[in-house]
Every structure is written in C-alpha cells, then in structure tokens.
Amino acid sequence: MNFQQLRIVRETVRHHFNLTEASNALFTSQSGASKHIRDLEEELGVELFERRGKRILGLTHAGTSLLEIIERILLNAENLKRSAHQLTHEDQGILAIATTHTPAHYVLPPIIARFKQAFPKVHLEIHQSGPDEIVSLLKAGKVDIGIGPEALDKEEQQFACFPFYHWYHGVIVPKGHPLDDGQPLTLAHIANHPIITYHEGVKGRARIDKAFTSAELMPDVVLTALDSDVIKTYVELGLGVGLIASMAYHEDRDRGLKLLDASDLLPRNITYLALRRERFLRSFAYHFLQLCHSDLDAATIQQVLAGNQA
C-alpha cells in the first residue's frame, strides 16, 4: 500500500468517478491509475468501486466505508509535512482562504493589511467562491479557512465554526427614488417596486424570501447576481431597487445611490469562520483568525477543533 494509491482513490471520487480527470489531476496515466486501484483492492481484499466493464460507476459499500479512512490518512500525511515546515519556517508559507464576495471586498482588506505587516513572507491565496464551493474546498483540504454564511455551520461534524460578524440587508435605491421619501419603510412598500438582489442560496437570499412570504407578499425579483457591486450597477440604471448586504454600501463611492435601513424588516445574518477538523494549522493561521475576532486565541480554537466546547 502506498500514498499514490490512496490519492488516486480520493481523486477518482472527487472527479465524480471520471478516471481520466483523476489521472490528469495527479499527472499520471489512466492505465497506471487503474492498476494502482486494482493493486490496492487486491491488497485490501475488497472492491472499492462498482464497475461496468472498464467504467467506474461509484463506490461500493466497502469503498464508502474505507474512503473516510483514506481521507484521514492523507490529511494526516499533509499535517505531518505542514508541522515539519512549521518547525523550520515559522513565519513563511501559504495561507489559503475561501470566501464569498462581500467579506473579500468589504471586510477582509484591513485585516489582511494588518496580517501582511505581521507576516510579510506568508503568501495569501484568496479563493472567491460560493457557499457550496467553500464547503468543497475545505473538505478537500485545499484551503485553511472558509468564510461564509450559516451553511458552513451545518457541517459541524467536519468543520469547527466561529461567528465572525453579524449583518443585515439594506435597501439600495437611486437618490430621489420614491422609497426615499422620509416615510417609514415597509416590506409592502419595497414589494411595490421591481427588486434586484442575490441569487438563490447566496448571502441570506432565503431569509429575504422568507420575510416577504411571512408578510404574504410576492415581490417581483427582476434580476439576480452573485455580488453586491453588480446589483448596485443595475440599481443605478433604474431597473429596480436593490436588496444587498448593508456593508456593501459606501457613501463616498456610491454617490448616486442611497442605502435605506431595513434591519427591522429583514432578519439578522451571521458570517462564519470555518476550519476543517483534524487539519493542522500553522501559527500564522491562528494569528489571522485572532485578527478576525479578538476572542479567538489559539487555545480556544484548538479546544473547539478537538470537539471540547465546554
């Protein structure tokens, strides 16, 4: 048994059982990858994959059971490398972060600036991703930290999550818009206008929909986008009123627009910092997390990662 065999099994699953893609990801041949899998199955005495001829269809029951162990072995091997590197290069390395657009654009810049002052030799990788991709990157061990919505907190078995910040949606309109008349804002008033907001499943969109449904309103959502800047662009064109994360509005930069407070109309949202359990974190990663939230010292994080939240 060797690590290459285990990597091929893992990559085959990650690439939806496409052995060609898995082989390319590991810079090996398809025939070589197939032989590695067969050799491993012979050594273990079980078949890991269901097949139709030479085509791999999925995992067998045994393969499903053993995949978790394979993932853990490979994760521990990576942890060993990272731990050894920590001993000799304490202030050098790579910190990979997966985050959605709003934290990347509006929240993280001052934190990253302070981090780079403290660790100028650390290379930062920022993966701007949707919530589902953040989960996948964390599970695959391709990033150290995930920053995103409540969906991350639902993966509690694999992830340790810490609240980063709370936020509300606001209503963005062109200056002089009828909603900007000084009168109390209501959901009914908002629903009288075409709405531009986030795609379903992104940045609290489900909470927006639920608020209108609970008020027995059917808003006309005419355009959706992944990030706030796109929404603001089309609001400026007069295509509708925008529902965005309030922090995405800057008075100096968005001079043609005005943000209307809707914190009493729409529910509070939480953005989380997420870590994969059992993954070794370099000391500079703990420093970054504490810059995000002063209460997150290394001892607190390690306690939660170990599953001891008492």
Phi, psi and omega in degrees: 000137178218167185295327181297321177300315181293320178297321180295319177299313181298314182292327178297320177292316181298329181262029173055041173068022173268102186293330178296312179295320179297319179295317179298321181296332182255008177056046176226172181274157179295320180294322178294319179296318179299318179294320178301317180295315180298317180298319179293316179300319180296320181291322181280337180081017178219156173270130181272332185237144170277140185227154168233101189067234178268356184273132178272126184260329183172187179274144169283174176300318178295319180297320178298318180293321185276341182300319180300321179292319178300315178300319183292320178299314181292324177295318179294325177295319177294320178300322179298316179296315182294322179294317178297319179295325179299324184293329184252342182224068188298327185249021180230156176140200182236134172244114183256128184232132173252129184210159174280174187298314188297310176300319182299322187268326191244342186247316188283332185310311180293328178293315180295323178298317179292321179297316181293331175295322181281326183228072183295339182269356179275129179270126180262133173245118178253113177261105177280118192218164170278168183305315182296321180291326176299315178301314181296317180295321177294314180297323182281354180074019182273347175226158179271322186227136173248138179233116184188195188280189185302338181304328180295325183290344179281350180263043190297334180292323181260336185242150166252125185241142181230130176302132180262301177203159176257151180204163180234157170280149174233166178259126181250129183222157172294147178301136182089002179295149180306330179290338180268061184247009179083354179275154178304133180281139176228161177297325179296319178297318180296317184292347178283354182239153173301143185243138174241123182207196186282158173300157174300137179086002183240135170049051173074018181302321181299325179290324175298310181300318182295322180298316179291319179298318180297330178272006180059043178242148179239085182293151179265095179276106188267343182202139176232154181210167180278328186230162188294324183297321177295317179300315181298323180301315183281335172294317178300330179282355177084019182278349180165180175264146184258145170244110185225167171296128187304325183294345181279358178259131176232119186303320182291321183274329184255058189293335180273001185238163175224140178262127177255131183292126178233023185294338177268358180253327184242145187290161178288145177243156178235133171256134186249152164262126184237138178233144175280129178298147177077356178274132179287131178250134175291160183299327180290336176293319177297323178297317179299316181297323179288331173294327178288322181210116188300336181282350185271074174279166185302320182296318179296315181297314181296325178296316179291320178301326180281353178091011179253093185261008182288000000 
